[in-house]
Amino acid sequence: MQFPRIKNISPFLLWGIGYFVLVGLISVHLGQDVSWDLRNYHFYNPYMLLTGRFKYDILPAQIQTFFNPLMDVPFFISIYYLKIPPIIFGFFWGGLHGLNLLLIHQIVYHSMLNVKNLTRHLLSCFAALTGIWGAAFYSEIGTVIGDSTSSLFVLTSLLIIVYHLANFGKITLKNLMIAGLIMGLGVGLKLTVALYGIALIISINFIRNDKTEKLLNLCSLMSSMFAGFLITAGYWMILMWINFSSPLFPFFNKIFKSPYISTEFNLKDARFLPRDIWQTLFYPFYFTKKQTLVAELEFQDSRLAIAYIFIIAFIIFLLIKFIQKINRTSYNIINPSVLFLLVPFYVISYLIWLKMFSIYRYLLVLELLTPVLVILILGYICPSRKVLLFLSAILFTTMITTAKPLDWWRIPWKSSYFGIETKALKKYENKVIVMWEGSEASAFVVPYFPPSTRFVRISGNSGLEKGTLMQKKAEKIIKNTPENQLYVLDISPDKINPEEMQSQQKYQLLASQNCHKLSNNVANYTICPLQKL
């Protein structure tokens, strides 16, 4: 049997395998993901989808109960049905995230001109590897949080456009529609990706062509992006409309007026938006020190501040060229078409993020693109291969050594992901289990209970405002359930926090002391009988 020679294998495939294995092994090293998001909705939501429990349970995963779970279905099926060992899943899921590096590698490679193949690959590899140690990307390797999965769609879309601009000088409507379709698929899977979709729609106008071509490009991109969005989100919009009277439930409820949650405000997490003018203008420089300005946990990363400086330098350089009417005749080592697409894309994405979210992990794509941006701007301003290699190495080393990634919580790998025995939970068949532990993420336990067990949350991060159908339904279920069939899931039965106290008083409930431990790998949960007062 003859094996194929390495030289006959596509470099693209070789780099892809290398990045896949490298990041897969990093995922194994980091440990098993038990992040808040996973415990709250990434495991429950696909279960709800596959079993049709849209109205059977009441907000077990809090307001995130209604987030599109399509991206989480592979994880749920692998762990719950196929019972794949967690460490095996973690390796392959981390390897999938490693393909982000392949896309970065290819974007850099195709962005350069008049540079030897070895140098192009070397710079591309440097940029890709620098992306691993970003505060957001490194923290999400092998997790199901979603930003490092949805980023694959954004970067693939960009690569298609970059490839055609670099190799053919333009992009055909067909290929632009493919890029738009892929971006739309990502937006449908995770709505926050829309910031990159909008940025691409605007930045595509920076490609040099006439007005007719710009209009055709714009229409093609927007229509294909919308088609992609409908493919991954259309089914969920229909389900939300049928069950909760709003296609974008729980978002934009001031517009859609679903009676299930409050119509007084649109759901938005405004905790991390800039607090003053200085943060608005210079937010990236605040991230160079450990802080919690744009995340629930501490982190530190200098790459956005470096990008900020480079973009300002780039604008000044262009102004000087314009004022002095400089027409550089020396050869370029950076493709100008790619540069004038990616810089606006980067800036517009950041500005949308700053205005709409200011949640750091949503910038994961820009975190990965920052080394690309540095190479493009540096190579354009100073078209010297040696200078580009030298300065890039210094800057990338600075990015890596100054980064302190987020920590979403991991544990050592287990033989069973959550370690919950279903046999011990059969006694809760046809029972109602109340969840009143505030914003504690515990919905991951629901799939292990009998299908007839009903979970009713009466306190959480949102969705239970007084007078809403959701709140009334929770109240009705508890009222109509006999006391001997009513239980509470609690993480600290010996301590009553203010949210639990408020829930007890509001619903006239009291937990008894005859509690049973819910054995699992994550937290010390107990199940206690409830008494009606």
Coordinates of C-alpha atoms in Angstrom, one line a residue:
M1 CA 0.0 0.0 0.0
Q2 CA 1.4 3.4 -1.0
F3 CA 0.7 6.5 1.1
P4 CA 0.3 9.9 -0.6
R5 CA 3.5 12.0 -0.5
I6 CA 3.2 15.1 1.7
K7 CA 4.1 17.4 -1.2
N8 CA 1.1 16.1 -3.1
I9 CA -1.3 17.1 -0.3
S10 CA -2.9 20.5 -0.4
P11 CA -1.1 23.0 1.9
F12 CA -4.6 24.3 2.9
L13 CA -5.4 20.8 4.1
L14 CA -2.1 20.4 6.0
W15 CA -2.5 23.7 7.7
G16 CA -6.1 22.9 8.6
I17 CA -5.1 19.5 10.2
G18 CA -2.3 21.2 12.1
Y19 CA -4.5 23.9 13.5
F20 CA -7.3 21.4 14.3
V21 CA -5.1 19.1 16.2
L22 CA -3.2 21.9 18.0
V23 CA -6.4 23.7 19.3
G24 CA -8.1 20.3 20.0
L25 CA -5.2 19.4 22.3
I26 CA -5.4 22.9 24.0
S27 CA -9.1 22.2 24.6
V28 CA -8.2 18.9 26.3
H29 CA -5.5 20.6 28.4
L30 CA -7.9 23.4 29.5
G31 CA -10.5 20.9 30.8
Q32 CA -14.3 20.4 30.7
D33 CA -16.5 23.3 30.0
V34 CA -19.1 24.0 32.8
S35 CA -19.6 27.7 32.1
W36 CA -22.7 29.5 33.3
D37 CA -24.1 29.6 29.7
L38 CA -23.8 25.9 29.3
R39 CA -25.4 25.2 32.7
N40 CA -28.1 27.7 32.0
Y41 CA -29.3 27.1 28.4
H42 CA -26.8 25.4 26.0
F43 CA -27.8 22.0 27.2
Y44 CA -31.5 22.6 28.1
N45 CA -32.5 24.5 24.9
P46 CA -31.7 21.7 22.4
Y47 CA -33.6 19.3 24.8
M48 CA -36.6 21.6 24.7
L49 CA -36.4 21.8 20.9
L50 CA -36.1 18.1 20.4
T51 CA -38.9 17.2 22.9
G52 CA -41.2 20.1 22.2
R53 CA -41.3 21.4 25.8
F54 CA -41.8 25.0 24.7
K55 CA -44.7 25.7 27.2
Y56 CA -44.4 22.7 29.5
D57 CA -41.6 24.2 31.6
I58 CA -41.6 27.8 32.7
L59 CA -38.3 29.6 32.1
P60 CA -35.9 26.9 33.5
A61 CA -33.1 28.6 31.6
Q62 CA -34.4 32.1 32.5
I63 CA -34.9 34.5 29.6
Q64 CA -32.2 32.6 27.6
T65 CA -34.7 29.7 27.4
F66 CA -35.8 31.3 24.1
F67 CA -32.5 31.6 22.4
N68 CA -32.1 29.6 19.1
P69 CA -30.5 26.2 20.1
L70 CA -29.6 25.0 16.7
M71 CA -25.8 25.5 17.2
D72 CA -26.1 23.5 20.5
V73 CA -27.8 20.4 19.0
P74 CA -24.6 18.6 18.1
F75 CA -23.3 19.0 21.7
F76 CA -26.6 17.8 23.2
I77 CA -26.9 14.8 20.9
S78 CA -23.2 13.8 21.5
I79 CA -23.5 14.0 25.3
Y80 CA -27.1 13.0 26.0
Y81 CA -27.9 10.4 23.3
L82 CA -24.6 9.1 21.9
K83 CA -22.9 9.4 25.3
I84 CA -19.6 10.3 23.7
P85 CA -16.9 10.7 26.4
P86 CA -16.6 14.4 27.2
I87 CA -12.9 14.5 26.5
I88 CA -13.4 13.2 23.0
F89 CA -16.1 15.7 22.3
G90 CA -13.9 18.4 23.8
F91 CA -11.0 17.6 21.5
F92 CA -13.2 17.6 18.3
W93 CA -15.1 20.7 19.3
G94 CA -11.8 22.5 20.2
G95 CA -10.4 21.3 16.9
L96 CA -13.4 22.9 15.1
H97 CA -12.6 26.2 16.8
G98 CA -9.0 25.7 15.5
L99 CA -10.3 26.1 12.0
N100 CA -10.7 29.8 12.8
L101 CA -6.9 29.9 12.7
L102 CA -6.9 28.3 9.3
L103 CA -9.2 31.0 8.0
I104 CA -7.0 33.8 9.5
H105 CA -4.0 32.1 7.9
Q106 CA -5.6 32.1 4.5
I107 CA -6.9 35.7 4.8
V108 CA -3.3 36.9 5.5
Y109 CA -1.8 34.7 2.8
H110 CA -4.1 36.0 0.1
S111 CA -3.7 39.7 1.3
M112 CA 0.0 39.9 0.4
L113 CA 1.7 40.7 -2.9
N114 CA 5.3 40.4 -4.2
V115 CA 6.2 38.3 -1.1
K116 CA 7.9 34.9 -1.2
N117 CA 5.6 31.9 -0.5
L118 CA 7.6 31.0 2.6
T119 CA 7.4 34.5 4.1
R120 CA 3.6 34.7 3.3
H121 CA 3.0 31.4 5.2
L122 CA 5.3 32.5 8.0
L123 CA 3.4 35.7 8.6
S124 CA 0.1 34.0 8.1
C125 CA 1.1 31.4 10.8
F126 CA 2.3 34.1 13.2
A127 CA -1.1 35.9 12.8
A128 CA -3.1 32.7 13.3
L129 CA -1.1 31.5 16.4
T130 CA -1.4 35.0 17.9
G131 CA -5.2 34.6 17.7
I132 CA -5.1 31.6 20.0
W133 CA -4.0 33.7 23.0
G134 CA -6.7 36.3 22.8
A135 CA -8.6 36.9 26.0
A136 CA -11.9 35.8 24.5
F137 CA -10.8 33.1 22.0
Y138 CA -8.5 31.2 24.4
S139 CA -11.2 31.2 27.1
E140 CA -13.8 29.7 24.7
I141 CA -11.7 27.0 23.1
G142 CA -13.7 23.8 23.3
T143 CA -16.7 25.4 25.0
V144 CA -20.2 25.7 23.7
I145 CA -20.5 29.4 24.5
G146 CA -20.8 30.0 20.8
D147 CA -18.7 33.0 19.8
S148 CA -15.8 30.8 18.6
T149 CA -18.2 28.7 16.6
S150 CA -20.2 31.5 15.0
S151 CA -16.9 33.2 14.1
L152 CA -16.3 30.5 11.5
F153 CA -19.1 31.8 9.4
V154 CA -17.9 35.4 9.6
L155 CA -14.3 34.6 8.7
T156 CA -15.3 32.2 5.9
S157 CA -17.5 34.9 4.4
L158 CA -14.6 37.4 4.6
L159 CA -12.1 34.8 3.2
I160 CA -14.3 34.3 0.1
I161 CA -14.4 38.0 -0.6
V162 CA -10.7 38.5 0.1
Y163 CA -9.7 35.5 -2.0
H164 CA -11.5 36.8 -5.1
L165 CA -10.3 40.4 -4.6
A166 CA -6.7 39.3 -4.2
N167 CA -6.7 36.8 -7.1
F168 CA -9.1 38.3 -9.6
G169 CA -9.3 42.0 -8.6
K170 CA -13.1 41.7 -8.2
I171 CA -15.8 39.4 -6.8
T172 CA -18.6 38.1 -8.9
L173 CA -22.2 38.4 -7.8
K174 CA -22.3 34.6 -7.5
N175 CA -19.4 34.4 -5.0
L176 CA -20.6 37.5 -3.2
M177 CA -23.9 35.8 -2.7
I178 CA -22.2 32.7 -1.3
A179 CA -20.3 34.9 1.1
G180 CA -23.5 36.6 2.1
L181 CA -25.3 33.3 2.6
I182 CA -22.6 32.0 4.9
M183 CA -22.7 35.3 6.9
G184 CA -26.5 35.0 7.2
L185 CA -26.2 31.4 8.4
G186 CA -24.0 32.7 11.3
V187 CA -26.4 35.5 12.1
G188 CA -29.3 33.1 12.3
L189 CA -27.4 30.8 14.7
K190 CA -26.3 33.7 17.0
L191 CA -28.0 37.1 16.6
T192 CA -25.0 39.0 17.9
V193 CA -23.2 38.1 14.7
A194 CA -25.5 40.6 13.1
L195 CA -22.9 43.3 14.0
Y196 CA -20.5 41.7 11.5
G197 CA -23.2 41.3 8.9
I198 CA -24.1 45.0 9.1
A199 CA -20.4 45.9 9.0
L200 CA -19.9 43.8 5.8
I201 CA -22.9 45.3 4.1
I202 CA -21.4 48.8 4.7
S203 CA -17.7 47.9 4.0
I204 CA -18.5 46.1 0.7
N205 CA -19.1 49.6 -0.7
F206 CA -15.4 50.4 -0.2
I207 CA -14.6 48.0 -3.1
R208 CA -13.6 50.1 -6.1
N209 CA -16.3 49.8 -8.8
D210 CA -19.0 51.9 -10.4
K211 CA -22.3 52.9 -8.8
T212 CA -24.3 50.2 -10.7
E213 CA -21.9 47.5 -9.5
K214 CA -22.1 48.8 -5.9
L215 CA -25.9 48.7 -6.0
L216 CA -25.9 45.1 -7.4
N217 CA -23.3 44.0 -4.8
L218 CA -25.3 45.5 -2.1
C219 CA -28.6 43.9 -3.2
S220 CA -27.0 40.6 -3.8
L221 CA -25.2 40.6 -0.4
M222 CA -28.3 41.7 1.6
S223 CA -30.6 39.2 -0.1
S224 CA -28.3 36.2 0.3
M225 CA -27.5 37.2 3.9
F226 CA -31.3 37.3 4.6
A227 CA -31.7 33.9 3.0
G228 CA -28.9 32.4 5.1
F229 CA -30.5 33.9 8.2
L230 CA -33.9 32.3 7.4
I231 CA -32.2 28.9 6.9
T232 CA -30.8 28.8 10.4
A233 CA -33.3 31.0 12.3
G234 CA -36.5 30.8 10.2
Y235 CA -37.8 27.6 11.9
W236 CA -37.2 29.2 15.4
M237 CA -39.0 32.4 14.4
I238 CA -42.0 30.3 13.4
L239 CA -41.9 28.3 16.7
M240 CA -41.6 31.5 18.7
W241 CA -44.5 33.1 16.8
I242 CA -46.7 30.0 17.2
N243 CA -45.9 29.6 20.9
F244 CA -45.3 33.1 22.1
S245 CA -46.8 35.5 19.6
S246 CA -43.5 37.0 18.5
P247 CA -41.1 35.9 15.8
L248 CA -38.1 37.4 17.6
F249 CA -39.2 36.5 21.1
P250 CA -38.0 37.6 23.6
F251 CA -36.4 40.5 21.8
F252 CA -38.0 43.8 20.6
N253 CA -41.1 43.1 22.7
K254 CA -42.1 46.8 22.7
I255 CA -42.7 46.3 19.0
F256 CA -44.2 42.8 18.9
K257 CA -46.2 43.1 22.2
S258 CA -46.1 39.4 23.2
P259 CA -48.2 39.1 26.4
Y260 CA -45.9 36.5 27.8
I261 CA -43.2 38.9 29.0
S262 CA -43.1 42.7 29.7
T263 CA -44.0 45.0 26.8
E264 CA -42.6 48.0 28.6
F265 CA -39.0 47.6 27.4
N266 CA -36.9 45.8 24.8
L267 CA -34.6 43.1 26.3
K268 CA -31.0 44.4 26.3
D269 CA -28.0 43.9 28.5
A270 CA -26.7 47.4 29.1
R271 CA -24.3 46.5 32.0
F272 CA -21.2 46.9 30.0
L273 CA -21.8 50.0 27.8
P274 CA -19.4 52.9 28.2
R275 CA -20.1 54.9 31.4
D276 CA -18.6 58.2 30.2
I277 CA -17.1 60.0 27.2
W278 CA -13.6 58.8 27.9
Q279 CA -14.6 55.1 27.8
T280 CA -16.6 55.8 24.7
L281 CA -13.5 57.2 23.0
F282 CA -10.8 55.0 24.4
Y283 CA -12.4 51.8 25.6
P284 CA -9.7 49.5 24.1
F285 CA -7.0 51.1 26.3
Y286 CA -9.0 50.2 29.4
F287 CA -8.7 46.6 28.4
T288 CA -4.9 46.7 28.7
K289 CA -5.3 46.3 32.5
K290 CA -7.3 43.7 34.4
Q291 CA -10.9 44.9 34.7
T292 CA -14.5 43.9 34.4
L293 CA -15.8 46.8 32.3
V294 CA -17.0 44.6 29.4
A295 CA -17.3 41.2 30.9
E296 CA -18.6 39.4 34.0
L297 CA -15.1 38.2 34.8
E298 CA -11.6 39.8 34.9
F299 CA -9.5 39.8 31.7
Q300 CA -6.7 41.8 30.1
D301 CA -5.8 42.2 26.4
S302 CA -3.8 44.8 24.5
R303 CA -4.6 43.9 20.9
L304 CA -7.6 46.2 20.5
A305 CA -5.5 49.1 21.8
I306 CA -2.8 48.2 19.3
A307 CA -5.3 48.1 16.5
Y308 CA -6.7 51.5 17.6
I309 CA -3.2 53.0 17.3
F310 CA -2.6 51.4 13.9
I311 CA -6.0 52.6 12.5
I312 CA -5.2 56.2 13.6
A313 CA -1.8 55.9 12.0
F314 CA -3.4 54.6 8.8
I315 CA -5.8 57.4 8.6
I316 CA -3.1 60.0 9.2
F317 CA -1.0 58.3 6.5
L318 CA -3.8 58.5 4.0
L319 CA -4.4 62.2 4.9
I320 CA -0.8 63.0 4.3
K321 CA -0.9 61.1 1.0
F322 CA -4.0 63.0 -0.1
I323 CA -2.7 66.5 1.0
Q324 CA 0.7 66.0 -0.5
K325 CA -0.7 64.2 -3.5
I326 CA 1.8 61.4 -3.1
N327 CA 1.4 58.6 -5.7
R328 CA 3.7 55.9 -4.5
T329 CA 5.3 54.1 -7.4
S330 CA 7.2 51.4 -5.5
Y331 CA 5.7 48.0 -5.4
N332 CA 3.1 47.1 -2.8
I333 CA 3.4 44.0 -0.6
I334 CA -0.2 44.4 0.6
N335 CA -3.2 44.1 -1.7
P336 CA -4.9 47.6 -1.5
S337 CA -8.4 46.2 -2.3
V338 CA -8.2 43.8 0.6
L339 CA -6.9 46.5 2.9
F340 CA -9.6 49.0 2.1
L341 CA -12.2 46.3 2.7
L342 CA -11.0 44.9 6.0
V343 CA -10.1 48.2 7.7
P344 CA -13.6 49.6 7.3
F345 CA -15.1 46.2 8.3
Y346 CA -13.0 46.2 11.5
V347 CA -13.8 49.8 12.4
I348 CA -17.6 49.6 11.7
S349 CA -17.9 46.3 13.6
Y350 CA -16.2 47.9 16.6
L351 CA -18.5 50.9 16.5
I352 CA -21.6 48.8 16.3
W353 CA -20.4 46.7 19.2
L354 CA -19.6 49.8 21.2
K355 CA -23.1 51.2 20.7
M356 CA -25.2 48.0 20.9
F357 CA -23.4 45.5 23.3
S358 CA -19.9 46.3 24.7
I359 CA -19.7 42.7 25.8
Y360 CA -16.1 41.7 25.1
R361 CA -16.6 38.1 23.8
Y362 CA -18.8 39.4 21.0
L363 CA -15.6 41.0 19.7
L364 CA -13.9 37.6 19.3
V365 CA -13.8 38.0 15.5
L366 CA -12.0 41.3 15.8
E367 CA -9.7 39.8 18.3
L368 CA -8.7 37.2 15.7
L369 CA -8.5 39.8 12.9
T370 CA -6.3 42.2 14.8
P371 CA -3.0 40.5 13.8
V372 CA -4.3 40.6 10.2
L373 CA -5.0 44.3 10.5
V374 CA -1.5 44.9 11.9
I375 CA 0.1 43.1 9.0
L376 CA -2.0 44.9 6.4
I377 CA -1.5 48.4 7.7
L378 CA 2.1 48.0 8.6
G379 CA 2.9 46.5 5.2
Y380 CA 1.0 49.2 3.4
I381 CA 2.7 52.1 5.2
C382 CA 6.1 50.5 5.2
P383 CA 6.4 48.0 2.2
S384 CA 9.5 46.2 3.4
R385 CA 9.3 42.4 4.0
K386 CA 12.1 42.5 6.6
V387 CA 10.5 45.4 8.6
L388 CA 7.1 43.7 8.4
L389 CA 8.4 40.4 9.7
F390 CA 10.5 42.1 12.5
L391 CA 7.8 44.5 13.8
S392 CA 5.0 41.9 13.4
A393 CA 7.0 39.5 15.6
I394 CA 7.4 42.2 18.3
L395 CA 3.8 43.2 18.2
F396 CA 2.4 39.7 18.2
T397 CA 4.7 38.7 21.1
T398 CA 3.3 41.8 23.0
M399 CA -0.3 40.7 22.3
I400 CA 0.4 37.2 23.5
T401 CA 2.4 38.0 26.7
T402 CA 0.1 40.8 27.9
A403 CA -3.1 38.8 27.5
K404 CA -4.9 37.4 30.6
P405 CA -7.9 35.4 29.2
L406 CA -11.3 35.1 30.8
D407 CA -12.1 32.1 32.8
W408 CA -15.7 30.8 32.3
W409 CA -15.1 27.8 34.7
R410 CA -13.9 24.4 33.8
I411 CA -13.4 21.2 35.7
P412 CA -11.2 18.1 35.1
W413 CA -12.6 15.8 32.5
K414 CA -15.2 13.3 33.7
S415 CA -16.4 10.0 32.3
S416 CA -20.0 11.4 32.3
Y417 CA -20.4 15.0 31.5
F418 CA -22.7 15.9 34.4
G419 CA -22.6 12.7 36.4
I420 CA -26.4 12.6 36.9
E421 CA -28.1 9.2 37.4
T422 CA -31.5 9.1 35.9
K423 CA -32.7 6.1 37.9
A424 CA -32.5 8.1 41.2
L425 CA -34.8 10.7 39.7
K426 CA -37.7 8.5 38.7
K427 CA -39.5 9.3 41.9
Y428 CA -40.1 12.8 40.6
E429 CA -42.3 11.6 37.8
N430 CA -45.4 13.8 37.4
K431 CA -44.0 16.2 40.0
V432 CA -43.5 20.0 39.8
I433 CA -40.0 21.3 40.7
V434 CA -39.8 25.0 41.5
M435 CA -36.6 26.9 40.7
W436 CA -36.2 30.0 42.9
E437 CA -32.4 30.3 43.2
G438 CA -32.3 33.7 41.4
S439 CA -29.9 33.8 38.4
E440 CA -28.2 30.5 39.3
A441 CA -27.8 28.4 36.1
S442 CA -29.3 25.0 36.8
A443 CA -31.4 24.0 33.7
F444 CA -28.8 21.5 32.6
V445 CA -30.3 19.0 35.1
V446 CA -33.8 19.1 33.5
P447 CA -33.1 16.5 30.7
Y448 CA -32.2 13.8 33.3
F449 CA -35.5 13.9 35.0
P450 CA -38.6 12.0 33.8
P451 CA -40.3 13.8 30.8
S452 CA -43.4 14.3 32.9
T453 CA -41.5 16.3 35.6
R454 CA -42.3 19.9 35.2
F455 CA -39.9 22.8 36.0
V456 CA -41.2 26.2 37.0
R457 CA -38.9 29.1 37.6
I458 CA -40.3 31.9 39.9
S459 CA -37.2 34.1 40.0
G460 CA -34.5 34.8 37.5
N461 CA -32.8 37.4 35.4
S462 CA -35.9 38.4 33.4
G463 CA -39.3 37.2 32.0
L464 CA -41.4 37.0 35.2
E465 CA -42.6 40.6 35.5
K466 CA -45.9 40.9 37.3
G467 CA -49.0 40.6 35.2
T468 CA -47.3 38.8 32.3
L469 CA -48.7 35.5 31.0
M470 CA -45.4 33.8 32.0
Q471 CA -45.8 34.9 35.6
K472 CA -49.5 34.1 35.7
K473 CA -48.8 30.6 34.2
A474 CA -46.1 29.9 36.8
E475 CA -48.5 31.0 39.6
K476 CA -51.3 28.9 38.2
I477 CA -49.2 25.7 38.0
I478 CA -48.0 26.1 41.6
K479 CA -51.6 26.8 42.8
N480 CA -53.0 23.8 41.0
T481 CA -50.3 21.3 42.1
P482 CA -51.0 19.3 45.2
E483 CA -48.5 20.0 48.0
N484 CA -47.2 16.4 48.0
Q485 CA -46.2 16.8 44.3
L486 CA -44.4 20.1 44.8
Y487 CA -40.6 20.4 45.2
V488 CA -37.8 23.0 45.0
L489 CA -34.4 22.7 43.4
D490 CA -32.0 24.6 45.6
I491 CA -28.2 25.1 45.7
S492 CA -28.0 26.3 49.3
P493 CA -31.0 25.0 51.4
D494 CA -29.4 26.2 54.6
K495 CA -29.1 29.7 53.4
I496 CA -31.9 31.9 52.1
N497 CA -30.9 34.7 49.8
P498 CA -33.1 37.8 49.3
E499 CA -34.4 36.5 46.0
E500 CA -35.5 33.2 47.5
M501 CA -37.1 35.1 50.5
Q502 CA -39.0 37.3 48.1
S503 CA -40.2 34.2 46.1
Q504 CA -41.3 32.4 49.2
Q505 CA -43.4 35.4 50.3
K506 CA -44.8 36.1 46.9
Y507 CA -45.9 32.5 46.2
Q508 CA -46.6 31.5 49.9
L509 CA -44.1 28.6 49.8
L510 CA -41.7 27.1 52.4
A511 CA -39.0 24.5 51.8
S512 CA -39.0 21.6 54.3
Q513 CA -35.8 20.2 55.8
N514 CA -36.3 16.7 54.4
C515 CA -34.0 17.3 51.4
H516 CA -32.2 14.9 49.1
K517 CA -28.9 15.6 47.4
L518 CA -29.0 15.8 43.6
S519 CA -25.7 14.1 42.8
N520 CA -23.8 15.7 39.9
N521 CA -20.3 16.9 38.8
V522 CA -21.0 20.6 38.9
A523 CA -22.7 21.9 42.0
N524 CA -24.2 20.9 45.4
Y525 CA -27.9 20.9 44.4
T526 CA -30.6 19.5 46.7
I527 CA -34.3 18.8 46.1
C528 CA -36.6 19.7 49.0
P529 CA -40.4 19.2 49.4
L530 CA -42.4 22.4 49.4
Q531 CA -45.1 23.4 51.8
K532 CA -47.9 25.8 50.9
L533 CA -48.5 28.5 53.5

